XYZ file of C-alpha atoms in Angstrom:
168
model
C -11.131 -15.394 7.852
C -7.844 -13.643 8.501
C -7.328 -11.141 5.732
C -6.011 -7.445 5.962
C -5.867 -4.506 4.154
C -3.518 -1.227 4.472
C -2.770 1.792 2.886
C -0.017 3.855 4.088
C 3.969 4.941 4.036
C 7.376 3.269 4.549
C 8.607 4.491 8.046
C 12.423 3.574 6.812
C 13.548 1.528 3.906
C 12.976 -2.272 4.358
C 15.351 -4.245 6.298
C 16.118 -7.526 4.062
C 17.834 -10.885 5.349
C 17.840 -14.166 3.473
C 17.031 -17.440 5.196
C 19.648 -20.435 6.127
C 19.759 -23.195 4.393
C 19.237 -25.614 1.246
C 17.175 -22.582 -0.446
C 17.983 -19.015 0.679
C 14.769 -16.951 0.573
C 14.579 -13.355 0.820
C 12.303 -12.027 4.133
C 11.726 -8.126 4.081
C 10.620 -6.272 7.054
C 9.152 -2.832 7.200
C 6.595 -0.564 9.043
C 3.848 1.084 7.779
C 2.708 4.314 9.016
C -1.118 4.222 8.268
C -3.632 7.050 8.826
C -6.084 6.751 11.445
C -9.626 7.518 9.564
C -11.352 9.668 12.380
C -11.906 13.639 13.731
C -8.931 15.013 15.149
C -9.664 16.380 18.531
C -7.260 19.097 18.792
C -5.045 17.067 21.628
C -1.641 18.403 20.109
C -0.031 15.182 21.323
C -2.663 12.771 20.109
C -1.162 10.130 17.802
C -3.199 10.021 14.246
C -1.697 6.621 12.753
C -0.633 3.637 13.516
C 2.481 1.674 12.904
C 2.156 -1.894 11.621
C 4.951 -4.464 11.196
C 4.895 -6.200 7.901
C 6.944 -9.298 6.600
C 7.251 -10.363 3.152
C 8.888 -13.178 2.203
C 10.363 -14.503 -1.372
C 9.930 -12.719 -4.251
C 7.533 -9.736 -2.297
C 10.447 -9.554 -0.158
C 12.590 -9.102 -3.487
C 10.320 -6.754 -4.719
C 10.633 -4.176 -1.597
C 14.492 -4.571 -1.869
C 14.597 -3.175 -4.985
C 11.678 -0.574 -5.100
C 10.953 0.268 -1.668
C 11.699 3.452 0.403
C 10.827 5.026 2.972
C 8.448 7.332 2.539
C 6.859 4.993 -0.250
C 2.809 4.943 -0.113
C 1.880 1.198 -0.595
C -0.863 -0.698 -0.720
C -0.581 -4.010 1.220
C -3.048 -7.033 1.979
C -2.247 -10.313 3.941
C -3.087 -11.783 7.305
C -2.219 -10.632 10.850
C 0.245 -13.504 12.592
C 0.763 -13.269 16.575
C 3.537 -15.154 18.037
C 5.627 -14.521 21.306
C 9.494 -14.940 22.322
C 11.120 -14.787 25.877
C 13.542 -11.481 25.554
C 17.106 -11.765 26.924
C 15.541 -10.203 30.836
C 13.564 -13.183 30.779
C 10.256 -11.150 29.563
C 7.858 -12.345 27.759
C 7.660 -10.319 24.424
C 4.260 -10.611 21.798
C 4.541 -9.364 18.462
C 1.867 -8.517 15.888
C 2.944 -8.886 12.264
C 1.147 -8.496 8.526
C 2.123 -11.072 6.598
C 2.168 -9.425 3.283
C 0.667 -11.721 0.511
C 0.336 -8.791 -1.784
C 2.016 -5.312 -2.048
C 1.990 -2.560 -5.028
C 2.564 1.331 -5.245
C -0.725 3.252 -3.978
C 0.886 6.810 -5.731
C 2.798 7.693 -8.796
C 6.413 7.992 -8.863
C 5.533 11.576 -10.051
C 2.873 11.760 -7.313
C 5.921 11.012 -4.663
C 8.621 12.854 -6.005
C 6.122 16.061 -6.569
C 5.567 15.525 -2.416
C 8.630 15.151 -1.938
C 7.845 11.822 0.528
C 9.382 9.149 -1.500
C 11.258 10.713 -3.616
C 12.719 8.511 -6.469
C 11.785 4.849 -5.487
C 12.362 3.829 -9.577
C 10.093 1.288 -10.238
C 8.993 -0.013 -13.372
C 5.982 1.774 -14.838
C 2.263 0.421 -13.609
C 1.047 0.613 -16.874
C -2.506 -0.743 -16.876
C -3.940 0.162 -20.576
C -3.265 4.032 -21.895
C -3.531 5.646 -18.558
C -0.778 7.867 -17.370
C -0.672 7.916 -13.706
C 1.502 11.041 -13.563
C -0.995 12.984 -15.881
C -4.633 14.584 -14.716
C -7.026 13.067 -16.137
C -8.921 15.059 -18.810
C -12.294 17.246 -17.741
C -15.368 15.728 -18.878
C -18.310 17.414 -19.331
C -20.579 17.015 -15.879
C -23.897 15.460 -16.349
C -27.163 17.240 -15.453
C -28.861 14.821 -12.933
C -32.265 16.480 -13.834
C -31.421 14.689 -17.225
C -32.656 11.340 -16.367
C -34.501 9.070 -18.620
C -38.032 7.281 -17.329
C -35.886 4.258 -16.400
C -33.910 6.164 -13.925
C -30.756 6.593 -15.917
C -29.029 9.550 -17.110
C -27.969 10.123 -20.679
C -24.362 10.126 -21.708
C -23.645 13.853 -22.323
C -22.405 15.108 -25.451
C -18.799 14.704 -25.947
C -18.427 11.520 -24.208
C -17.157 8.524 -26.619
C -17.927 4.998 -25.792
C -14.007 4.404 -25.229
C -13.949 6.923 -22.236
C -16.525 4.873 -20.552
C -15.332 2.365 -18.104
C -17.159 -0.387 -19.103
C -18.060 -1.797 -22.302
């Protein structure tokens, strides 16, 4: 199974071309700087991410046209693709690419602009039900673990409504 998944920000906006022939077809390309998830040493020159080369093609490569920035947080998943080209010095040159087969926003647009790290990228809203992505969501009382029923669940505290919950 090839299948990858990364989190991380635009390193520049995307750089879009459009295929020859019969059907043009849009092919983005951009980098993603991604975290690396371990202790920092304290090596002042020690790099802490990575930078991966994505590709999208079609309407994903549409998609970063328009909403894309650098800076941008995204979410991507796809497979890896290796391939290899002789460079003009007659070097042999291998390249690493994500072939993005899915891509959405992994912040806000309030989230970025408040940052200040991709500011303004003015994509449509990611409404998914009533929740406001900008917006904190509201406290909730914290249950008492010592609460627990015989069965080894805890009750619902007061104040809770069924409609809060996320399941059903």
């Amino acid at each position: 199974m090839n299948k990858v998944v990364l989190m991380g920000r635009l390193t520049r906006d995307p750089y879009i071309s459009y295929s020859q022939g019969e059907r043009q077809m849009a092919i983005a390309r951009y980098t993603l700087a991604v975290d690396r998830r371990m202790r920092r040493t304290g090596n002042p020159g020690e790099q802490t991410a990575d930078f991966i080369s994505c590709v999208a093609f079609d309407r994903a490569a549409e998609f970063a046209e328009k909403y894309l920035r650098q800076g941008t947080r995204i979410a991507v998943s796809g497979r890896i693709q290796t391939g290899s080209y002789t460079n003009r010095e007659g070097q042999k040159v291998y390249t690493t690419d994500v072939i993005v087969e899915d891509q959405e926003f992994a912040e806000s647009k309030a989230s970025s602009q408040a940052g200040g790290a991709g500011a303004g990228f003015g994509a449509p809203s990611m409404d998914r039900g009533n929740a406001d992505f900008g917006q904190p969501l509201p406290s909730m009382p914290k249950p008492d673990p010592g609460s627990a029923i015989g069965d080894g669940f805890m009750n619902i505290p007061d104040g809770v409504d069924d409609e809060g919950l996320p399941f059903n």
